[in-house]
Coordinates of C-alpha atoms in Angstrom, one line a residue:
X1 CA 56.6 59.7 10.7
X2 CA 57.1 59.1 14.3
X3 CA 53.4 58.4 14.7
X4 CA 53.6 55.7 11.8
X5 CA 56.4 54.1 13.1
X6 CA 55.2 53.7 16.4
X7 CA 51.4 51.8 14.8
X8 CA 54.0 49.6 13.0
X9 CA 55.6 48.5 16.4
X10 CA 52.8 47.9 17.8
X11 CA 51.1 46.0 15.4
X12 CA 54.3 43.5 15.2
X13 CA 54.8 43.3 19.1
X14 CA 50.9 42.3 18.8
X15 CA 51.6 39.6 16.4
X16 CA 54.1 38.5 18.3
X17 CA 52.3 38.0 21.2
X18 CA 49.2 36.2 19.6
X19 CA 52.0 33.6 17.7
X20 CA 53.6 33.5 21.6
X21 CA 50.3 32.7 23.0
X22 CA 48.9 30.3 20.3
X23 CA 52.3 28.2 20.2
X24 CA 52.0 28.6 23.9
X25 CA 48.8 26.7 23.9
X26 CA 49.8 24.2 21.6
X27 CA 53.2 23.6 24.1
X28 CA 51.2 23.4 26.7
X29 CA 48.6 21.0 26.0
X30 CA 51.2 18.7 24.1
X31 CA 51.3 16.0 26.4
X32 CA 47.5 15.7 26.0
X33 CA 44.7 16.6 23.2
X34 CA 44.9 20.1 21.5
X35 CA 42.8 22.8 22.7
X36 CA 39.2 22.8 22.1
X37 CA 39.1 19.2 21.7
X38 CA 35.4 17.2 22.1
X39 CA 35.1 13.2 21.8
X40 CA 31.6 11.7 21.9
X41 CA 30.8 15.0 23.5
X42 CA 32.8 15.0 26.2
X43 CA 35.5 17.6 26.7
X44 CA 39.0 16.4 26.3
X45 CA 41.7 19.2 26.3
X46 CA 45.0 18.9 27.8
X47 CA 43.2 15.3 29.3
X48 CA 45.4 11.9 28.7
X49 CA 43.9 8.9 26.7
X50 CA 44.1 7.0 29.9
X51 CA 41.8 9.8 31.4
X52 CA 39.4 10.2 28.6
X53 CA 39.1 6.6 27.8
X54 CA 37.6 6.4 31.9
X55 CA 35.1 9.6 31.0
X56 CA 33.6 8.3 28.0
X57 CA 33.6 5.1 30.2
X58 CA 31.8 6.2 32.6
X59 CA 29.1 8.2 30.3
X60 CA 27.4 4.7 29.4
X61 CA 29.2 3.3 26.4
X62 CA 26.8 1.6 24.0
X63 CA 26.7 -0.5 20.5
X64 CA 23.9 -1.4 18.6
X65 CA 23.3 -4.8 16.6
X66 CA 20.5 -5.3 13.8
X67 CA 19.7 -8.5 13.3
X68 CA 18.5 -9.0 9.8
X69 CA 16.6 -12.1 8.8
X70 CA 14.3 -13.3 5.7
X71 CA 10.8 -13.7 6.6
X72 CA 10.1 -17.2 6.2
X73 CA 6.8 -18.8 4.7
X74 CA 5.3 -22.5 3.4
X75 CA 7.9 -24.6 1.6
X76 CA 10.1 -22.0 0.2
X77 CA 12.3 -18.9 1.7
X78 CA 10.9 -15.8 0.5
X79 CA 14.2 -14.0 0.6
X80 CA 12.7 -10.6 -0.9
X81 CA 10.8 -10.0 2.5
X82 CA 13.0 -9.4 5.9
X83 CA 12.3 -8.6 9.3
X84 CA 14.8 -7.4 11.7
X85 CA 15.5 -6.9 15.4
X86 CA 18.0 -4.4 17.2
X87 CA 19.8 -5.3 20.3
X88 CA 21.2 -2.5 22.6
X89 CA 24.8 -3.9 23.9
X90 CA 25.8 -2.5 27.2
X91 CA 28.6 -2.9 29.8
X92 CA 26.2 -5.8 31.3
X93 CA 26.8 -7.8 28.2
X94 CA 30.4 -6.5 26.8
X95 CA 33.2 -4.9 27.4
X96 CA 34.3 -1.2 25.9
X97 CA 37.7 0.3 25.2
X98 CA 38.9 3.6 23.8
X99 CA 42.5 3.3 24.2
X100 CA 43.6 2.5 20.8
X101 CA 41.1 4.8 18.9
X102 CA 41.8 7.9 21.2
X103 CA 45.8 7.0 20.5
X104 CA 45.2 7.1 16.6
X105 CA 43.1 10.5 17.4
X106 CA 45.9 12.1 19.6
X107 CA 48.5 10.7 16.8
X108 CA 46.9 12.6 14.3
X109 CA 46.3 15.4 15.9
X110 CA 48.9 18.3 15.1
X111 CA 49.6 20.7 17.8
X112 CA 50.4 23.6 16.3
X113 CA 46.9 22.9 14.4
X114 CA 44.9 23.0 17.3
X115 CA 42.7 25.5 16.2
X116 CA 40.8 23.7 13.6
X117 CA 39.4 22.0 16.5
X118 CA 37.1 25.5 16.5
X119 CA 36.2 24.4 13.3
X120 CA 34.4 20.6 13.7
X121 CA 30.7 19.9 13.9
X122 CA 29.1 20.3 17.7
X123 CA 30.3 17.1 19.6
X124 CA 33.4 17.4 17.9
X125 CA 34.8 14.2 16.7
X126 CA 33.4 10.5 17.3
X127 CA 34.7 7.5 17.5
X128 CA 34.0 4.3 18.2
X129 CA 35.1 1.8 21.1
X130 CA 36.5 -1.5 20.6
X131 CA 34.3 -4.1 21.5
X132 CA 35.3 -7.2 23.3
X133 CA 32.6 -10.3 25.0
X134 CA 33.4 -12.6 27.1
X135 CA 32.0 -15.5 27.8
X136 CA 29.8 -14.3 30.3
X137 CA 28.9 -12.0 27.8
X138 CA 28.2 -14.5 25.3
X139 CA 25.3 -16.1 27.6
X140 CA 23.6 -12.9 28.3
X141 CA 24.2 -11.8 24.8
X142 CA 22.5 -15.2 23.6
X143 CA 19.8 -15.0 26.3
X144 CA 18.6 -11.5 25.0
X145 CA 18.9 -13.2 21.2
X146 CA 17.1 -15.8 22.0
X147 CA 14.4 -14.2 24.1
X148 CA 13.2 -12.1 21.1
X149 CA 9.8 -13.3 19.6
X150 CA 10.2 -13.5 15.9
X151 CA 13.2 -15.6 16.1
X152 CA 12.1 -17.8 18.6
X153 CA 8.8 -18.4 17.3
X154 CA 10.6 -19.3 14.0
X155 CA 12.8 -21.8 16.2
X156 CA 9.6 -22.9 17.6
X157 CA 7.7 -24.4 14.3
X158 CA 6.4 -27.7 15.1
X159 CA 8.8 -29.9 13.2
X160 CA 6.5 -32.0 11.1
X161 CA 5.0 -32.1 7.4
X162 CA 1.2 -32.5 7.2
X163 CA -1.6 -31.7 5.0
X164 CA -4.9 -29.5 6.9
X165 CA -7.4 -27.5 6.2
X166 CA -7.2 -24.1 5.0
X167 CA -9.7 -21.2 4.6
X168 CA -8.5 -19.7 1.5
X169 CA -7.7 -22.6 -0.6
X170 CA -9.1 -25.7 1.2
X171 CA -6.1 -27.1 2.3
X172 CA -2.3 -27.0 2.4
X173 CA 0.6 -28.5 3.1
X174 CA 2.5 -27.5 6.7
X175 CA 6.2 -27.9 6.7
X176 CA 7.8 -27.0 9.2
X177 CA 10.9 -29.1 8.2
X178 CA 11.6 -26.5 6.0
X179 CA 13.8 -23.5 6.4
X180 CA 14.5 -24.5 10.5
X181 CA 16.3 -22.1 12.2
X182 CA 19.7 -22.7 13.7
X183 CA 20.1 -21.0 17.1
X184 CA 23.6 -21.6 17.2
X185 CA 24.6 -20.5 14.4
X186 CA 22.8 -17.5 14.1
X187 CA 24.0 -16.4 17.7
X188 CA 27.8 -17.4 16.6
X189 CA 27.4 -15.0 13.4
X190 CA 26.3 -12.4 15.9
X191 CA 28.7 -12.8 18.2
X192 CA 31.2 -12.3 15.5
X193 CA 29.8 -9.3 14.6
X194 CA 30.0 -7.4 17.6
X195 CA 33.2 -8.7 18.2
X196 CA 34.3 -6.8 14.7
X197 CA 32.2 -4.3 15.4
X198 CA 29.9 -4.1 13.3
X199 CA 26.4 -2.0 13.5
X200 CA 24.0 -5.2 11.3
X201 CA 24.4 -8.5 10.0
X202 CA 22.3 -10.4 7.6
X203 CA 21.7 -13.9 8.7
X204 CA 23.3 -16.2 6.3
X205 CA 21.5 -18.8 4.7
X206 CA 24.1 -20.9 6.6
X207 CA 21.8 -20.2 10.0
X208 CA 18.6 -22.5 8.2
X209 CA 18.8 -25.8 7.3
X210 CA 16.0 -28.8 6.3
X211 CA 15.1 -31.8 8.3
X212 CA 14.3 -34.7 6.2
X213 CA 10.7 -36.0 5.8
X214 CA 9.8 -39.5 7.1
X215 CA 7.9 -41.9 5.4
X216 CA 4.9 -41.2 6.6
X217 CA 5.3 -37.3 5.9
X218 CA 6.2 -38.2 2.1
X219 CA 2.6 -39.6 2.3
X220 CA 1.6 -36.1 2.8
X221 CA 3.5 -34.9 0.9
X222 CA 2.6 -37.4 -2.4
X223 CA -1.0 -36.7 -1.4
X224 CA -1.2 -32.6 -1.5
X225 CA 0.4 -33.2 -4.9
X226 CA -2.5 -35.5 -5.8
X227 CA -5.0 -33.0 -4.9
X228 CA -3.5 -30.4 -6.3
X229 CA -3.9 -32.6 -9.8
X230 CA -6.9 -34.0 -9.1
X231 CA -8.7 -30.6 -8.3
X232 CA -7.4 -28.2 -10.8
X233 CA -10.6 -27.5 -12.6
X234 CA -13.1 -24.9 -11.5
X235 CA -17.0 -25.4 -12.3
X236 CA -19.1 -21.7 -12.2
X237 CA -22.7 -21.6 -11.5
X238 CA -23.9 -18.5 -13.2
X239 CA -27.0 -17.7 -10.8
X240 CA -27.7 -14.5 -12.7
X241 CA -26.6 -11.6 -10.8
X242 CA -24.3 -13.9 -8.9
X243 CA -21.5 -16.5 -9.2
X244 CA -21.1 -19.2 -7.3
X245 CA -17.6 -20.9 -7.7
X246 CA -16.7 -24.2 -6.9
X247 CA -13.4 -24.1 -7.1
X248 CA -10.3 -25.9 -5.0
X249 CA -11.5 -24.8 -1.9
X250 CA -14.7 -26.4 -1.9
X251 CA -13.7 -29.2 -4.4
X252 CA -11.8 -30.7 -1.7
X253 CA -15.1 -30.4 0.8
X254 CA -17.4 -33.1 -2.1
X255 CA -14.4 -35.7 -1.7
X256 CA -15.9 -38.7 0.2
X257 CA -13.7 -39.2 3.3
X258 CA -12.8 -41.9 5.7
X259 CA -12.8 -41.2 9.7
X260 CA -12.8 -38.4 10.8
X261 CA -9.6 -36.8 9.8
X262 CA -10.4 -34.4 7.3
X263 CA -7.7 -35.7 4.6
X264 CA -8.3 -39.3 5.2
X265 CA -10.0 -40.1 1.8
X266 CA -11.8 -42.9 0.4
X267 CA -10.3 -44.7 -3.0
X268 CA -12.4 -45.9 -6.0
X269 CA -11.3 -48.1 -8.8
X270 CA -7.8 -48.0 -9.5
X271 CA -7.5 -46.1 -6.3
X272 CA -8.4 -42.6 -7.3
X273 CA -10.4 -40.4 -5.3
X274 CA -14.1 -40.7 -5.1
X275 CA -16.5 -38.0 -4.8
X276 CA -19.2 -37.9 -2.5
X277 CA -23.0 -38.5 -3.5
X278 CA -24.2 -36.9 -0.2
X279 CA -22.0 -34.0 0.2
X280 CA -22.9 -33.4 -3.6
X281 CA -26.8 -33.2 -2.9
X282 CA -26.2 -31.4 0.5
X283 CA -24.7 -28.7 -1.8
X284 CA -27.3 -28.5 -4.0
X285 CA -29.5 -28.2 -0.8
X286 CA -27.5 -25.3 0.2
X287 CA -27.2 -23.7 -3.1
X288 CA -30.9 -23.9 -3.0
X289 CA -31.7 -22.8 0.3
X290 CA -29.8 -19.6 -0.6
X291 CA -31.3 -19.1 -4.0
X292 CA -34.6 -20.4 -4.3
X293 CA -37.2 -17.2 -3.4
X294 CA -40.7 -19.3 -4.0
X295 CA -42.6 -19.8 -1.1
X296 CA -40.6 -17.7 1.1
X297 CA -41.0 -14.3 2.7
X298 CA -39.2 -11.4 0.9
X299 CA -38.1 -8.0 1.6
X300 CA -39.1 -4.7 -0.9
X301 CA -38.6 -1.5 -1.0
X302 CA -41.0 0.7 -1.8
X303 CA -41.7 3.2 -4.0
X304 CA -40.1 6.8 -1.7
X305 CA -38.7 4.6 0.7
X306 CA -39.3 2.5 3.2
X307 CA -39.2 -1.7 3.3
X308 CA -41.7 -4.4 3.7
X309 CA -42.0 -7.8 4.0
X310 CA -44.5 -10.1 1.2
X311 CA -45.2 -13.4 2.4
X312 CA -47.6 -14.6 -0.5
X313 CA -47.5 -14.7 -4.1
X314 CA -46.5 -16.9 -6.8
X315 CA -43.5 -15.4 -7.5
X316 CA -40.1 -17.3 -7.5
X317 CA -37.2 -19.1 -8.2
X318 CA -37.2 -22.6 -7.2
X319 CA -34.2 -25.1 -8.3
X320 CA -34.5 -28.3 -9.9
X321 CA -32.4 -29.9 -7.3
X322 CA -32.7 -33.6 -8.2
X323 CA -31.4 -32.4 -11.8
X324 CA -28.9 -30.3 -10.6
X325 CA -27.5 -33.2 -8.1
X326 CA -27.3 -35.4 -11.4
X327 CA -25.7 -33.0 -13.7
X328 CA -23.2 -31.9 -11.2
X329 CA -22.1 -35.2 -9.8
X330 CA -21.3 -35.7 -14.2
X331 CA -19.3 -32.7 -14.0
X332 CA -17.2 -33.8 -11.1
X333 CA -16.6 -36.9 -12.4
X334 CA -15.3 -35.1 -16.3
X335 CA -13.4 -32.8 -13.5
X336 CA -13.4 -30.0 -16.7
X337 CA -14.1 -26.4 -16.3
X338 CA -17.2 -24.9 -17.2
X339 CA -19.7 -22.6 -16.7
X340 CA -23.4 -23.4 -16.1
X341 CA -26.5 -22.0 -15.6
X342 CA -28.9 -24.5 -13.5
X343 CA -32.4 -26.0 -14.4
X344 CA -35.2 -24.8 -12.4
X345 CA -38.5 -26.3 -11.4
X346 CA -39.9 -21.9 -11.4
X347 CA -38.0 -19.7 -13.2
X348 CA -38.3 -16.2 -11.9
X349 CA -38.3 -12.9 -14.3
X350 CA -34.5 -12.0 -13.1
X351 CA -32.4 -14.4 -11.3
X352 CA -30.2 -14.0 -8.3
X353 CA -30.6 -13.3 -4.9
X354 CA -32.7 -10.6 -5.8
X355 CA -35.1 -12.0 -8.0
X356 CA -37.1 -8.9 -8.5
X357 CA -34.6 -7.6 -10.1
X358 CA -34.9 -3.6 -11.4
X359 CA -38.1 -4.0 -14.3
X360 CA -41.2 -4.5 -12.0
X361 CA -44.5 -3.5 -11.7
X362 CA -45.3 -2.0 -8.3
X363 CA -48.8 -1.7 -6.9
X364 CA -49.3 0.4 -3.4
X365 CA -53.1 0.0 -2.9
X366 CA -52.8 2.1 0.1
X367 CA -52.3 5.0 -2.1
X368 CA -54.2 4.0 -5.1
X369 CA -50.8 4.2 -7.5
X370 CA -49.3 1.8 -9.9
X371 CA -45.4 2.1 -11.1
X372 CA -43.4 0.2 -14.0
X373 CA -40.3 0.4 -13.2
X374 CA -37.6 -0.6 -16.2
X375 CA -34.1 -1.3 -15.8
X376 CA -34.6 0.2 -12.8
X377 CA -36.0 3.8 -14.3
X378 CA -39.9 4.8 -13.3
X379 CA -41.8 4.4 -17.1
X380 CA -45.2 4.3 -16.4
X381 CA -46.8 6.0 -12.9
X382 CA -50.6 6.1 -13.1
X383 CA -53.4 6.4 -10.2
X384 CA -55.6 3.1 -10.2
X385 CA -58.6 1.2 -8.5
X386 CA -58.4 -1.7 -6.7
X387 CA -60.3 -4.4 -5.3
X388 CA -63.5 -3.4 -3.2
X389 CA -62.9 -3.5 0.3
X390 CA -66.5 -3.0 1.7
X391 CA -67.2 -6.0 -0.3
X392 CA -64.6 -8.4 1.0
X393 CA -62.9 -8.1 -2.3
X394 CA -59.4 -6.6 -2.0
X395 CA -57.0 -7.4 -4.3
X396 CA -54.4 -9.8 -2.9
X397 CA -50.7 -8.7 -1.4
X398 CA -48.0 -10.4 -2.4
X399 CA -45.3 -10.8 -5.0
X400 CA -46.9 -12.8 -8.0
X401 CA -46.3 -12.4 -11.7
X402 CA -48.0 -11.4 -15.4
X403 CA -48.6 -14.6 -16.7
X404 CA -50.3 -13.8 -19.9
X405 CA -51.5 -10.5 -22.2
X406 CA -54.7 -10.6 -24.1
X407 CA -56.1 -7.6 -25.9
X408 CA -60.3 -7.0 -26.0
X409 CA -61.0 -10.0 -23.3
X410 CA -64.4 -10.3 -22.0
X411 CA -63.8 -10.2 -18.0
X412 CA -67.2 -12.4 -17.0
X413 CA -67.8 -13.2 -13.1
X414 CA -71.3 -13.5 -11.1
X415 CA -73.7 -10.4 -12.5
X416 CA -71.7 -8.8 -14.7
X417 CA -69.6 -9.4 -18.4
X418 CA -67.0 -6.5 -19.0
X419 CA -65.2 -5.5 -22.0
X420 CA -61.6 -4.4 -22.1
X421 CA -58.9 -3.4 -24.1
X422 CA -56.2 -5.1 -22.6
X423 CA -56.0 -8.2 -20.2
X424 CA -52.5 -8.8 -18.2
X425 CA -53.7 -11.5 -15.6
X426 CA -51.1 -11.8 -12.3
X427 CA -52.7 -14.4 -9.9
X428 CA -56.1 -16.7 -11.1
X429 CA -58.8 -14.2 -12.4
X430 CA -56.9 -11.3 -10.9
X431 CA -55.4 -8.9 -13.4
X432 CA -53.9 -5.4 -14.5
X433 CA -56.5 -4.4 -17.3
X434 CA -58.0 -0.6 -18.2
X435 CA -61.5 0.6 -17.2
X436 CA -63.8 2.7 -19.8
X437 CA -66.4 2.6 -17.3
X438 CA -64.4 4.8 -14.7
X439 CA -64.2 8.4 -15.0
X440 CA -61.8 8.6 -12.1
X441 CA -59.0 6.7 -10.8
X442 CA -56.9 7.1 -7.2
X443 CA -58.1 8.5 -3.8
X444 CA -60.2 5.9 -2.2
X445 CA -63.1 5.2 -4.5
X446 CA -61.1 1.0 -3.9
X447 CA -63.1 1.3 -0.5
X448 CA -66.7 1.2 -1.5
X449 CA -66.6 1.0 -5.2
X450 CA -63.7 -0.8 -6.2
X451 CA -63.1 -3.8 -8.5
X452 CA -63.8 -7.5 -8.2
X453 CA -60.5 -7.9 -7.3
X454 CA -58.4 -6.8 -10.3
X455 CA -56.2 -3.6 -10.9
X456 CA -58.0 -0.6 -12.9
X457 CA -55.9 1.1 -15.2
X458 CA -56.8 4.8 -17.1
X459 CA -56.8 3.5 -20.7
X460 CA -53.4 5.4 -22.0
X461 CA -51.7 4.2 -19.3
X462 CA -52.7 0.2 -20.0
X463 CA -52.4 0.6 -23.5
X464 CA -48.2 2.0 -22.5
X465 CA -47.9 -1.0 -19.9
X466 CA -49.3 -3.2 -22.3
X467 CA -46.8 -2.5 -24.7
X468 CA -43.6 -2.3 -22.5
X469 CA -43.9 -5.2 -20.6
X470 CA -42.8 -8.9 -21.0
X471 CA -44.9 -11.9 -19.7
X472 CA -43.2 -12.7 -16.5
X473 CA -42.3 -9.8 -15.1
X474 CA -43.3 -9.4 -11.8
X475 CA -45.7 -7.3 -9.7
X476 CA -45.5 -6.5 -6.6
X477 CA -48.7 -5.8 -4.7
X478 CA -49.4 -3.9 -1.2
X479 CA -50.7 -2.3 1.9
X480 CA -49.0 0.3 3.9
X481 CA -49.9 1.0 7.0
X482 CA -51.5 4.6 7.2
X483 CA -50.0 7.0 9.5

């Protein structure tokens, strides 16, 4: 019993003495913050506001601004897109006080509650100074604003309205009396903000305004519409595997002109806009010059790689430029859309920049070995006999064409009248025919007894490229140069 009594006792004197010592701590640090107290991580217990407010002070105080501000573009304010800037605010610029927000912390603060101060996050509690800029800090505030490149460069925009060239549509028209940026404002809305304290502002619409065009800028202005109008049909040569468009962009380039600005233009009758004869056949010229294959050296590959260049044959695409200048100066002038596929003075098999296309015949007389190639696929791959080269008779390199089929043709040159089955002439009297009087085709029986000039087939493989190909397709005919 004794024993019980006494653990009672000295479990209440213990109480006692821990409520002693915490209302103890609270008495004591009453004239200051409770115990355990942390503001913007510094530690304030038992300290005054006077003597926090100089600590926190002296730490560096700091606000942040962020400026946010529509992107602006063209005519019109794209208000979906923004950029913004942030602007670091330090004792240079304003001036910080804590008094009154560490007097509404000490107010609330209960001392006899001082332990849930053990409680709070690490840092303890944070507040916020209050903010106020002088006039001196207005100027360095504004010189910092001000001195930021996206906002000045905006500020910057040559104020004028005028139509010039641009690489994606052919022209457009620059206003920068659009959407101008007011300095003043902006830095007064800013200035307001960091006097309230606040962390971002969006720039009002109040901070852009539009300078009115002068009469000579309405000119422009009437004028882009005009073109606009005037140029809103698209014509589409279809040159096979290609497209070329003429559309705005290079509309605008056939108008005739007048000095050398480039949207000076030339009136007709009734003062509409005139196209230009010489621009229109300097196109052609260039369309030409890009498409036409005849005549000009060409790259191949071969057959298991490797490319060559063919500078002969007969082979080609060559535009009908004088009808082309004609029908396309007609189109300009019905300025409708349409699609059109030019006239040619040589049509080539396929048409495009590679006119060879993917169904060819391939001859590598280096190797003895003919290929038809269709769509691109290997159909026909046969060994052959070429021209005689002891006898100064090689069959001809180049790119040239079948230009006929003819079945049992009598092949008749000095000496000699030969029989065959089928006849697929590609340049003159040379031609792609079979051979009865061969036993053997390939190796190099074209050195000393090869053909008059033509290509000697087996007779199953003549009769199969007989019967797959079309007059016109082409054949493409070579040396390699032997390792």
């Amino acid at each position: 019993m004794e024993t019980g009594k006494k653990i009672r006792s000295f479990v209440v004197l213990f109480i006692l003495l821990c409520v002693g010592v915490y209302v103890g701590i609270a008495y004591y640090y009453m004239s200051g913050f409770s115990f355990g107290t942390w503001i913007n991580g510094v530690y304030c217990t038992g300290k005054s506001v006077e003597e926090v407010n100089e600590e926190l002070l002296a730490k560096g105080a700091q606000a942040e601004l962020e400026v946010i501000y529509p992107i602006l573009g063209g005519e019109k304010q794209q208000a979906a897109e923004q950029e913004s800037r942030r602007f670091v605010l330090d004792s240079n610029t304003v001036q910080f006080d804590y008094t009154r927000p560490l007097k509404q912390l000490l107010q609330r603060q209960r001392p006899l509650l001082w332990a849930r101060n053990l409680f709070l996050p690490e840092g303890g509690y944070e507040i916020m100074p209050e903010i106020t800029m002088s006039e001196e800090g207005e100027k360095l505030f504004a010189g910092e604003f001000l001195a930021d490149g996206t906002v000045q460069a905006e500020s910057e925009r040559e104020a004028c309205i005028r139509l010039e060239k641009d690489e994606t549509t052919g022209f457009r028209l620059y206003n920068g009396k659009k959407n101008r940026f007011d300095e003043e404002k902006a830095l007064q809305e800013c200035i307001t903000a960091v006097k309230q304290g606040e962390k971002s502002i969006v720039l009002s619409a109040a901070c852009y305004y539009d300078m009115e065009a002068d009469a000579e800028e309405k000119e422009q202005e009437a004028l882009y519409r005009e073109l606009q109008e005037f140029l809103d049909f698209e014509i589409i040569y279809d040159m096979g595997a290609e497209q070329v468009r003429f559309d705005r962009k290079a509309l605008v380039d056939l108008l005739e002109t007048e000095g050398e600005e480039p949207f000076t233009f030339a009136r007709g009758e009734e003062g509409k806009l005139k196209w230009d004869e010489q621009k229109i056949a300097s196109s052609i010229d260039t369309l030409a010059e890009h498409y036409d294959t005849y005549g000009k050296p060409r790259q191949f590959t071969v057959t298991g790689g490797g490319e060559i260049t063919l500078e002969q044959g007969n082979y080609g695409t060559q535009l009908n430029k004088k009808a082309e200048v004609k029908w396309l100066s007609e189109a300009l002038t019905e300025r409708k859309s349409t699609t059109h596929v030019p006239d040619y003075v040589r049509e080539a098999y396929a048409r495009g920049e590679n006119d060879i296309g993917d169904t060819y015949i391939e001859i590598n007389m280096t190797k003895q070995k003919l290929w038809f190639y269709a769509g691109g696929t290997v159909e026909i791959e046969t060994p052959i006999v070429t021209g005689n080269m002891v006898r100064r008779r090689a069959t001809p390199e180049g790119v040239y064409y079948v230009y006929s089929k003819q079945k049992n043709r009598i092949l008749r040159g000095p000496g000699y009248a030969s029989h065959v089955n089928y006849w697929m002439p590609v340049k003159g009297g040379v031609g792609i025919h079979d051979a009865l009087w061969r036993d053997e085709f390939g190796g190099e029986i074209y050195k000393k007894e090869g053909s008059h000039g033509c290509i000697n087939l087996p007779l199953e493989a003549a009769e199969n490229l007989y019967g797959m190909i079309e007059v016109g397709v082409p054949v493409v005919m070579y040396y390699e140069e032997e390792e």
